[in-house]
Coordinates of C-alpha atoms (C1' of nucleotides) in Angstrom, one line a residue:
Chain D
M25 CA 100.5 -95.7 -217.6
Q26 CA 97.2 -94.1 -218.5
E27 CA 96.2 -91.6 -221.1
A28 CA 95.1 -88.1 -220.1
A29 CA 94.3 -84.7 -221.5
C30 CA 97.3 -82.4 -222.3
N31 CA 97.5 -78.7 -222.7
V32 CA 99.7 -78.3 -225.6
N33 CA 100.9 -74.8 -224.5
S34 CA 102.6 -76.2 -221.5
C35 CA 105.1 -78.2 -223.6
F36 CA 108.6 -76.9 -223.8
L37 CA 108.5 -77.9 -227.4
C38 CA 105.4 -75.9 -228.2
S39 CA 106.4 -72.9 -226.2
F40 CA 108.6 -71.5 -228.9
C41 CA 107.1 -73.0 -232.0
I42 CA 105.3 -71.5 -234.9
P43 CA 101.5 -71.6 -234.3
A44 CA 101.0 -73.7 -237.4
W45 CA 103.0 -76.4 -235.8
K46 CA 101.1 -76.3 -232.6
E47 CA 98.1 -77.7 -234.5
A48 CA 100.2 -80.4 -236.1
I49 CA 101.7 -81.5 -232.8
A50 CA 98.3 -81.6 -231.2
L51 CA 97.4 -84.4 -233.6
H52 CA 100.5 -86.4 -233.0
K53 CA 101.2 -86.3 -229.3
K54 CA 99.8 -88.6 -226.8
T55 CA 99.6 -88.0 -223.1
Y56 CA 100.3 -90.6 -220.4
Q57 CA 100.0 -90.7 -216.7
F58 CA 102.6 -92.1 -214.4
K59 CA 102.3 -93.1 -210.8
K60 CA 104.8 -92.1 -208.2
G61 CA 107.8 -94.3 -208.5
E62 CA 106.8 -95.6 -212.0
D63 CA 109.5 -95.8 -214.7
I64 CA 108.8 -93.7 -217.7
F65 CA 111.6 -95.4 -219.5
R66 CA 114.7 -97.3 -218.4
E67 CA 118.3 -97.3 -219.4
G68 CA 118.7 -99.6 -222.4
D69 CA 115.0 -99.3 -223.5
P70 CA 114.6 -98.8 -227.2
V71 CA 114.2 -95.1 -228.1
K72 CA 110.7 -94.4 -229.3
G73 CA 110.3 -90.7 -228.8
I74 CA 110.5 -87.8 -226.6
Y75 CA 108.4 -86.7 -223.6
F76 CA 107.3 -83.4 -222.2
I77 CA 106.4 -83.2 -218.6
Y78 CA 102.9 -81.7 -218.2
T79 CA 102.5 -82.1 -214.5
G80 CA 104.6 -83.6 -211.7
S81 CA 108.3 -84.2 -211.5
V82 CA 110.8 -86.8 -212.7
K83 CA 114.3 -87.9 -211.9
V84 CA 116.7 -88.7 -214.7
Y85 CA 119.5 -91.1 -213.8
K86 CA 122.2 -93.4 -214.8
Q87 CA 122.7 -96.7 -213.2
W88 CA 125.9 -98.0 -211.6
G89 CA 125.8 -101.7 -210.7
E90 CA 122.7 -102.9 -209.0
Q91 CA 122.3 -100.5 -206.2
K92 CA 123.9 -97.2 -207.1
Q93 CA 122.6 -94.6 -209.4
L94 CA 123.6 -91.1 -210.2
I95 CA 120.7 -88.7 -210.7
L96 CA 121.6 -86.5 -213.6
R97 CA 118.8 -84.0 -213.2
F98 CA 115.4 -83.4 -211.9
A99 CA 112.7 -82.4 -214.4
K100 CA 109.4 -80.8 -213.7
A101 CA 106.4 -79.5 -215.6
G102 CA 107.5 -78.0 -218.9
D103 CA 110.8 -79.9 -219.2
I104 CA 111.9 -82.2 -221.9
L105 CA 112.6 -85.9 -221.2
G106 CA 114.3 -88.4 -223.3
H107 CA 116.0 -86.0 -225.7
R108 CA 119.2 -87.8 -225.0
G109 CA 117.8 -90.5 -227.2
L110 CA 117.9 -88.2 -230.2
G111 CA 120.3 -88.7 -233.1
G112 CA 120.4 -92.3 -234.2
V113 CA 120.8 -93.8 -230.8
V114 CA 118.8 -96.9 -230.4
E115 CA 118.7 -97.2 -226.7
Y116 CA 118.1 -94.6 -224.0
P117 CA 121.4 -93.9 -222.3
I118 CA 119.5 -93.0 -219.2
G119 CA 116.4 -93.9 -217.2
A120 CA 113.6 -91.7 -215.9
T121 CA 111.3 -92.3 -213.0
A122 CA 108.4 -90.3 -211.7
L123 CA 109.0 -88.7 -208.3
E124 CA 105.3 -88.1 -207.9
D125 CA 102.2 -88.7 -209.9
S126 CA 102.9 -87.1 -213.2
K127 CA 101.6 -86.5 -216.7
A128 CA 103.8 -86.4 -219.8
C129 CA 103.1 -85.8 -223.5
F130 CA 104.8 -88.2 -225.8
I131 CA 105.9 -87.4 -229.3
S132 CA 107.3 -90.1 -231.5
N133 CA 110.7 -89.9 -232.9
D134 CA 109.5 -90.2 -236.5
F135 CA 107.3 -87.1 -236.1
L136 CA 109.9 -85.2 -234.2
E137 CA 112.7 -85.9 -236.7
A138 CA 110.4 -85.0 -239.6
T139 CA 109.5 -81.8 -237.8
L140 CA 113.1 -80.9 -237.2
K141 CA 113.8 -81.2 -240.9
T142 CA 111.2 -78.6 -241.7
N143 CA 110.9 -76.4 -238.6
H144 CA 114.3 -74.9 -238.4
E145 CA 113.5 -72.5 -235.7
L146 CA 112.8 -75.5 -233.5
T147 CA 116.0 -77.2 -234.5
Y148 CA 118.0 -74.0 -233.7
K149 CA 116.3 -73.6 -230.3
L150 CA 116.9 -77.3 -229.5
M151 CA 120.5 -76.9 -230.4
H152 CA 120.9 -74.1 -227.9
F153 CA 119.0 -76.1 -225.4
Y154 CA 121.5 -78.9 -225.8
A155 CA 124.4 -76.5 -225.6
T156 CA 123.1 -75.2 -222.3
E157 CA 122.6 -78.7 -221.0
L158 CA 126.1 -79.6 -221.9
Q159 CA 127.4 -76.6 -220.0
K160 CA 125.5 -77.6 -216.9
A161 CA 126.7 -81.2 -217.2
E162 CA 130.3 -80.1 -217.5
M163 CA 130.0 -77.8 -214.5
R164 CA 128.6 -80.7 -212.5
M165 CA 131.4 -83.0 -213.7
R166 CA 133.9 -80.6 -212.3
D167 CA 132.0 -80.4 -209.0
L168 CA 131.8 -84.1 -208.7
A169 CA 135.5 -84.5 -209.3
H170 CA 136.8 -81.7 -207.1
M171 CA 134.2 -80.5 -204.7
E172 CA 134.0 -82.3 -201.4
V173 CA 130.9 -84.2 -200.4
K174 CA 129.4 -81.6 -198.1
G175 CA 129.7 -79.0 -200.9
R176 CA 127.9 -81.2 -203.3
V177 CA 125.1 -81.9 -200.9
A178 CA 124.8 -78.2 -200.2
E179 CA 124.7 -77.5 -204.0
A180 CA 122.1 -80.1 -204.4
L181 CA 119.8 -78.5 -201.8
L182 CA 120.2 -75.1 -203.4
E183 CA 119.6 -76.6 -206.8
L184 CA 116.5 -78.3 -205.6
R185 CA 115.1 -75.1 -204.3
N186 CA 116.0 -73.5 -207.6
I187 CA 114.1 -76.1 -209.6
F188 CA 111.1 -76.8 -207.5
G189 CA 110.8 -73.6 -205.5
V190 CA 109.2 -73.4 -202.1
N191 CA 105.7 -73.8 -200.8
H192 CA 103.7 -71.6 -198.4
D193 CA 105.8 -72.4 -195.4
Q194 CA 109.1 -71.9 -197.3
H195 CA 109.9 -75.6 -197.5
I196 CA 111.3 -76.9 -200.7
A197 CA 108.4 -78.0 -202.8
A198 CA 109.8 -81.3 -203.9
T199 CA 108.9 -84.9 -203.2
I200 CA 112.3 -86.2 -202.7
T201 CA 114.0 -88.7 -200.4
R202 CA 117.3 -88.3 -198.8
Q203 CA 118.4 -91.3 -200.9
D204 CA 117.7 -89.3 -204.0
I205 CA 119.6 -86.3 -202.7
A206 CA 122.5 -88.6 -202.1
S207 CA 122.3 -90.1 -205.6
Y208 CA 122.2 -86.6 -207.0
A209 CA 125.2 -85.4 -205.0
G210 CA 127.1 -88.7 -205.7
T211 CA 127.3 -89.9 -202.2
T212 CA 125.6 -92.2 -199.7
Y213 CA 122.5 -92.0 -197.8
E214 CA 124.2 -92.0 -194.4
T215 CA 126.5 -89.2 -195.3
V216 CA 123.6 -87.0 -196.4
F217 CA 121.7 -87.9 -193.3
K218 CA 124.6 -86.9 -191.0
F219 CA 125.3 -83.7 -192.8
F220 CA 121.7 -82.7 -192.6
N221 CA 121.8 -83.2 -188.8
E222 CA 124.9 -81.0 -188.7
L223 CA 123.1 -78.3 -190.8
A224 CA 120.0 -78.5 -188.6
E225 CA 122.0 -78.1 -185.5
E226 CA 123.6 -75.0 -187.0
K227 CA 120.1 -73.9 -187.9
I228 CA 121.2 -73.5 -191.6
I229 CA 118.3 -75.8 -192.6
T230 CA 115.2 -77.1 -190.9
T231 CA 113.9 -80.5 -191.6
N232 CA 110.3 -81.4 -191.0
G233 CA 109.9 -85.1 -191.7
K234 CA 110.4 -85.3 -195.4
S235 CA 110.5 -81.7 -196.4
I236 CA 113.4 -79.3 -196.0
K237 CA 113.6 -75.6 -195.5
I238 CA 116.7 -73.6 -196.1
N239 CA 117.2 -70.9 -193.5
D240 CA 120.6 -69.5 -194.5
S241 CA 121.5 -69.8 -198.1
D242 CA 124.7 -67.9 -197.7
R243 CA 126.2 -70.2 -195.1
L244 CA 125.0 -73.2 -197.1
Q245 CA 126.7 -71.8 -200.1
Q246 CA 130.0 -71.6 -198.2
F247 CA 130.3 -75.4 -198.3
S248 CA 130.5 -75.2 -202.1
K249 CA 133.4 -72.9 -202.0
K250 CA 136.9 -74.2 -202.6
Q251 CA 138.8 -74.6 -199.3
S252 CA 142.2 -72.9 -199.4
Chain X
M25 CA 149.4 -66.9 -232.0
Q26 CA 150.3 -66.7 -235.6
E27 CA 148.4 -67.0 -238.8
A28 CA 148.8 -70.0 -241.1
A29 CA 147.3 -71.7 -244.1
C30 CA 144.3 -73.9 -243.5
N31 CA 142.8 -76.7 -245.5
V32 CA 139.1 -76.0 -245.3
N33 CA 138.2 -79.7 -245.9
S34 CA 139.8 -80.8 -242.7
C35 CA 137.3 -78.7 -240.6
F36 CA 134.6 -80.6 -238.8
L37 CA 132.3 -77.9 -239.7
C38 CA 133.1 -78.2 -243.4
S39 CA 133.1 -81.9 -243.6
F40 CA 129.3 -82.2 -243.8
C41 CA 128.4 -78.9 -245.3
I42 CA 127.0 -78.0 -248.7
P43 CA 129.7 -77.1 -251.2
A44 CA 128.4 -73.6 -251.6
W45 CA 129.1 -72.9 -248.0
K46 CA 132.6 -74.2 -248.2
E47 CA 133.5 -71.3 -250.4
A48 CA 131.7 -68.9 -248.0
I49 CA 133.5 -70.2 -245.0
A50 CA 136.9 -70.0 -246.8
L51 CA 136.4 -66.3 -246.9
H52 CA 135.5 -65.9 -243.3
K53 CA 137.7 -68.1 -241.4
K54 CA 141.1 -67.3 -240.0
T55 CA 143.8 -69.7 -239.1
Y56 CA 146.0 -69.3 -236.1
Q57 CA 149.0 -71.2 -234.8
F58 CA 149.5 -72.0 -231.1
K59 CA 152.6 -73.1 -229.4
K60 CA 152.6 -76.0 -227.0
G61 CA 151.2 -74.9 -223.7
E62 CA 149.6 -71.8 -225.1
D63 CA 146.1 -70.9 -224.2
I64 CA 143.6 -70.8 -227.1
F65 CA 141.1 -69.2 -224.8
R66 CA 140.5 -69.2 -221.0
E67 CA 137.5 -69.7 -218.8
G68 CA 135.8 -66.4 -218.6
D69 CA 137.1 -64.9 -221.8
P70 CA 134.5 -63.2 -223.9
V71 CA 133.1 -65.6 -226.6
K72 CA 134.2 -64.4 -230.0
G73 CA 133.7 -67.5 -232.1
I74 CA 134.4 -71.1 -232.6
Y75 CA 137.6 -73.0 -233.5
F76 CA 138.4 -76.1 -235.5
I77 CA 141.6 -77.8 -234.9
Y78 CA 143.6 -78.3 -238.0
T79 CA 146.7 -79.9 -236.6
G80 CA 147.9 -80.8 -233.2
S81 CA 145.9 -81.5 -230.0
V82 CA 144.2 -79.5 -227.3
K83 CA 142.9 -80.0 -223.8
V84 CA 139.6 -78.5 -222.8
Y85 CA 139.2 -78.0 -219.1
K86 CA 137.4 -76.3 -216.2
Q87 CA 139.3 -74.7 -213.4
W88 CA 138.7 -75.4 -209.7
G89 CA 140.5 -73.0 -207.5
E90 CA 144.0 -72.0 -208.4
Q91 CA 145.7 -75.3 -208.8
K92 CA 143.1 -77.9 -209.7
Q93 CA 141.4 -78.4 -213.0
L94 CA 139.2 -81.1 -214.5
I95 CA 140.0 -81.9 -218.1
L96 CA 136.7 -82.3 -219.9
R97 CA 138.0 -83.7 -223.1
F98 CA 141.0 -83.9 -225.4
A99 CA 140.5 -82.6 -228.9
K100 CA 142.6 -83.3 -231.9
A101 CA 142.7 -82.5 -235.6
G102 CA 139.2 -82.1 -237.0
D103 CA 137.5 -81.5 -233.7
I104 CA 135.4 -78.5 -232.7
L105 CA 136.5 -76.1 -229.9
G106 CA 134.6 -73.4 -228.2
H107 CA 131.2 -74.6 -229.2
R108 CA 130.2 -74.4 -225.6
G109 CA 130.2 -70.7 -226.0
L110 CA 127.3 -70.8 -228.4
G111 CA 123.8 -69.6 -227.6
G112 CA 123.9 -66.2 -226.0
V113 CA 126.7 -67.0 -223.5
V114 CA 129.0 -64.1 -223.2
E115 CA 131.9 -65.9 -221.6
Y116 CA 133.5 -69.2 -222.4
P117 CA 132.6 -71.6 -219.6
I118 CA 135.8 -73.6 -220.2
G119 CA 139.4 -73.1 -221.2
A120 CA 141.5 -74.6 -223.9
T121 CA 145.2 -75.1 -224.0
A122 CA 147.4 -76.6 -226.8
L123 CA 149.0 -79.8 -225.8
E124 CA 151.5 -79.5 -228.7
D125 CA 152.1 -77.0 -231.4
S126 CA 148.8 -76.7 -233.1
K127 CA 146.9 -74.9 -235.8
A128 CA 143.2 -73.9 -235.5
C129 CA 140.7 -72.3 -237.8
F130 CA 138.7 -69.6 -236.3
I131 CA 135.1 -68.6 -237.3
S132 CA 133.5 -65.6 -235.7
N133 CA 130.2 -66.1 -233.9
D134 CA 128.5 -63.6 -236.1
F135 CA 129.2 -65.5 -239.2
L136 CA 128.5 -68.8 -237.6
E137 CA 125.1 -67.7 -236.2
A138 CA 124.2 -66.2 -239.5
T139 CA 125.1 -69.5 -241.2
L140 CA 123.1 -71.6 -238.8
K141 CA 120.1 -69.5 -239.6
T142 CA 120.3 -70.4 -243.3
N143 CA 122.2 -73.7 -243.4
H144 CA 119.8 -76.0 -241.7
E145 CA 121.6 -79.1 -242.4
L146 CA 124.5 -77.8 -240.4
T147 CA 122.2 -76.8 -237.5
Y148 CA 120.7 -80.2 -237.5
K149 CA 124.1 -81.9 -237.5
L150 CA 125.4 -79.6 -234.8
M151 CA 122.4 -80.5 -232.7
H152 CA 123.2 -84.2 -233.0
F153 CA 126.8 -83.4 -232.2
Y154 CA 125.7 -81.7 -229.0
A155 CA 123.4 -84.6 -228.1
T156 CA 126.3 -87.0 -228.4
E157 CA 128.5 -84.8 -226.4
L158 CA 125.9 -84.5 -223.7
Q159 CA 125.6 -88.3 -223.5
K160 CA 129.4 -88.6 -223.1
A161 CA 129.4 -86.0 -220.4
E162 CA 126.7 -87.7 -218.5
M163 CA 128.4 -91.1 -218.8
R164 CA 131.5 -89.5 -217.4
M165 CA 129.6 -87.8 -214.6
R166 CA 128.4 -91.2 -213.4
D167 CA 131.9 -92.6 -213.6
L168 CA 133.4 -89.7 -211.6
A169 CA 130.7 -90.1 -209.0
H170 CA 130.8 -93.9 -208.5
M171 CA 133.8 -95.4 -210.1
E172 CA 136.9 -95.6 -208.0
V173 CA 140.1 -93.8 -208.9
K174 CA 141.9 -96.8 -210.4
G175 CA 139.0 -97.4 -212.7
R176 CA 138.9 -93.8 -213.8
V177 CA 142.6 -93.8 -214.6
A178 CA 142.3 -97.0 -216.5
E179 CA 139.4 -95.5 -218.5
A180 CA 141.4 -92.5 -219.1
L181 CA 144.2 -94.5 -220.6
L182 CA 141.9 -96.5 -222.9
E183 CA 140.2 -93.3 -223.9
L184 CA 143.5 -91.6 -224.8
R185 CA 144.4 -94.5 -227.0
N186 CA 141.0 -94.3 -228.6
I187 CA 141.4 -90.6 -229.3
F188 CA 145.0 -90.4 -230.3
G189 CA 145.7 -93.9 -231.5
V190 CA 149.2 -95.5 -231.3
N191 CA 152.4 -94.8 -233.2
H192 CA 154.8 -97.3 -234.8
D193 CA 155.9 -98.9 -231.5
Q194 CA 152.4 -99.2 -230.1
H195 CA 152.8 -96.3 -227.7
I196 CA 149.8 -93.9 -227.3
A197 CA 150.4 -91.1 -229.7
A198 CA 149.7 -88.3 -227.4
T199 CA 151.8 -85.6 -225.8
I200 CA 150.4 -85.8 -222.4
T201 CA 151.8 -85.5 -218.9
R202 CA 150.8 -87.6 -215.9
Q203 CA 149.4 -84.5 -214.4
D204 CA 147.0 -84.1 -217.3
I205 CA 145.9 -87.7 -217.0
A206 CA 145.2 -87.0 -213.3
S207 CA 143.2 -84.0 -214.2
Y208 CA 141.2 -86.0 -216.7
A209 CA 140.5 -88.8 -214.3
G210 CA 139.7 -86.3 -211.5
T211 CA 142.5 -87.3 -209.2
T212 CA 146.0 -86.3 -208.1
Y213 CA 149.4 -86.6 -209.8
E214 CA 150.7 -89.0 -207.1
T215 CA 147.8 -91.3 -207.3
V216 CA 148.3 -91.7 -211.1
F217 CA 152.0 -92.2 -210.6
K218 CA 151.6 -94.9 -208.1
F219 CA 148.9 -96.7 -210.1
F220 CA 151.1 -96.6 -213.2
N221 CA 153.9 -98.3 -211.3
E222 CA 151.5 -100.9 -210.2
L223 CA 150.3 -101.5 -213.7
A224 CA 153.8 -101.6 -215.0
E225 CA 154.8 -104.3 -212.5
E226 CA 151.9 -106.3 -213.6
K227 CA 153.0 -105.7 -217.2
I228 CA 149.6 -104.4 -218.1
I229 CA 151.2 -101.2 -219.4
T230 CA 154.8 -100.2 -220.3
T231 CA 156.0 -96.7 -219.7
N232 CA 158.9 -95.4 -221.6
G233 CA 159.7 -91.9 -220.2
K234 CA 156.7 -89.9 -221.3
S235 CA 154.9 -92.3 -223.5
I236 CA 152.7 -95.2 -222.5
K237 CA 152.0 -98.5 -224.1
I238 CA 149.0 -100.6 -223.2
N239 CA 149.9 -104.3 -223.2
D240 CA 146.7 -105.8 -221.9
S241 CA 143.5 -103.9 -222.5
D242 CA 141.3 -106.5 -221.0
R243 CA 143.0 -106.5 -217.6
L244 CA 143.0 -102.7 -217.7
Q245 CA 139.4 -102.7 -218.4
Q246 CA 138.8 -104.8 -215.4
F247 CA 139.5 -101.8 -213.2
S248 CA 136.6 -100.0 -214.6
K249 CA 134.2 -102.7 -213.7
K250 CA 132.0 -102.3 -210.7
Q251 CA 133.3 -104.2 -207.7
S252 CA 130.7 -106.4 -206.1
Chain U
dC30 C1' 101.3 -108.6 -181.0
dG31 C1' 105.1 -109.9 -184.0
dA32 C1' 107.8 -109.3 -188.2
dG33 C1' 109.8 -106.5 -191.0
dT34 C1' 111.2 -102.3 -193.0
dC35 C1' 112.9 -97.9 -192.6
dG36 C1' 115.3 -94.3 -190.2
dT37 C1' 119.1 -93.3 -187.1
dT38 C1' 123.5 -93.7 -185.0
dG39 C1' 128.3 -94.9 -183.7
dA40 C1' 132.4 -97.4 -184.7
dA41 C1' 135.7 -99.5 -187.8
dA42 C1' 137.7 -99.9 -192.2
dG43 C1' 139.4 -98.3 -196.4
dA44 C1' 140.7 -95.3 -200.0
dA45 C1' 142.8 -91.3 -201.6
dT46 C1' 145.1 -87.1 -200.8
dT47 C1' 148.4 -84.4 -198.7
dC48 C1' 152.7 -83.7 -196.9
dA49 C1' 157.5 -83.9 -196.7
dA50 C1' 161.7 -85.8 -197.9
dC51 C1' 164.6 -87.7 -201.1
dT52 C1' 166.4 -88.5 -205.9
dT53 C1' 167.2 -87.4 -210.5
dG54 C1' 167.7 -84.4 -214.2
dT55 C1' 168.5 -79.9 -216.4
dG56 C1' 170.4 -75.7 -217.2
dT57 C1' 173.4 -71.9 -216.1
dG58 C1' 177.4 -69.6 -214.9
dG59 C1' 182.0 -69.8 -213.5
Chain Z
dC15 C1' 183.8 -79.1 -218.2
dC16 C1' 182.4 -79.0 -213.6
dA17 C1' 179.6 -77.2 -209.7
dC18 C1' 175.7 -75.5 -208.1
dA19 C1' 170.8 -74.3 -208.0
dC20 C1' 166.4 -75.2 -209.2
dA21 C1' 162.8 -77.8 -211.1
dA22 C1' 160.7 -82.1 -211.9
dG23 C1' 160.1 -86.9 -210.7
dT24 C1' 159.7 -90.5 -207.1
dT25 C1' 158.5 -92.4 -202.8
dG26 C1' 156.8 -93.5 -198.1
dA27 C1' 154.1 -92.1 -194.1
dA28 C1' 150.4 -89.8 -192.0
dT29 C1' 146.2 -87.6 -192.1
dT30 C1' 141.7 -86.9 -193.5
dC31 C1' 137.5 -87.8 -195.4
dT32 C1' 134.0 -91.0 -196.7
dT33 C1' 132.0 -95.2 -196.8
dT34 C1' 130.7 -99.5 -195.0
dC35 C1' 129.0 -102.2 -191.5
dA36 C1' 126.3 -103.4 -187.7
dA37 C1' 123.2 -102.5 -184.2
dC38 C1' 119.4 -100.3 -182.2
dG39 C1' 114.8 -98.0 -182.0
dA40 C1' 110.6 -96.5 -184.1
dC41 C1' 107.0 -97.1 -186.9
dT42 C1' 103.8 -99.7 -190.0
dC43 C1' 101.3 -103.5 -191.7
dG44 C1' 99.5 -107.8 -191.4

DNA sequence: CGAGTCGTTGAAAGAATTCAACTTGTGTGG
DNA sequence: CCACACAAGTTGAATTCTTTCAACGACTCG
């Protein structure tokens, strides 16, 4: 990883902080560059601090055995990374890998913890942020437990469009493999592949090599509904 | 639900608060009594505040359709309840039902939010609490996605013993049905039932009507391991 | 041009749920 | 106290869904 310039205003952390602190953080942060596929940190690595994605996108995952992983979330410019390591935990409970070439600001735990002690507005906001993340996680837990595979893949597609948006020709603006979609939906590559074919035949989605376009959100959403 | 006395010291919230606040909270909290099976709040109810369990135990769940639910966690004396409703959310994203006759302290959101603004130590602790909960949720997400059913049920049993401990004859000290265990492990009643028989034959557990004794934690844990 | 990797596909195997039937237990009313 | 009805617990069989496996074709890189 390589150092690079960082616009402090783009950081999640900065976006709601008192101006005085913006100057402080500007002195303490470092910015790193990650190549596509490069690990930002791995599960089990010692926690050193917290990252803010400046450009690019990242997957956050948990490993299961050698081969399988569950992608917990996708993070893009402006998002926090590594905040799961807060609070006395010595090892990251999750791993993060760049999906495309990305830049990330790094703030050491020491500085962050010290800041949280004095900047209460930040602590409060961060608490709310965690609360929201927790809700999302629990929603997804339920989906993984009870929703069937097709529903989860459909959800994953809608979620991806939500997070990354679409580019000029309406394709989801994400650099993402079918394998990653499978890992996000908690299923296998083949299942995703076959379901995509099915969706393409029904013209619900269009796949163009790597990228995906959603033509009919409503019908896609039907798969997420509980069957009677 | 019925009002009852509450020892303020037993509240999670109080346990790490400045003494001055203990007095304040004593004036603002209310204590309610819930019968076994009674709902403390339901998914979709308007968020009014936060609860602390004083005695008894509670299941926190998310509904899926009419019949199915995923139990997110079991809470017992000293635990927080309803904190998922913090942060501008107008409806509880989860429901909570008493597993046995229970008492819970209630603190209104207004008072809590006001307190968080002034009692920064509390905010900080609460933030850490959320961070830990988030980690647990994500661990369980992975398990639900990739671990097979037997592993999840085995985990559930160990977790239950962890949370509720054992009574004099080594049985897990929890009032819990097989259906609830199934809902916690994200599976069906029948599957749990059959697996319990299997475990009992192997003498890994002993079931005595409602209550369960774990004889061989190691072998039980084997089910949670990734198969090669 | 050949090796190897990745994407694609169909068939088989396996796991879990669903369904339906049967048994046991519980409570109520005669 | 017994008989009956209803709910809860137990069980096996069948179905369904998903994964796994293996094979084939296309594409890329050396």
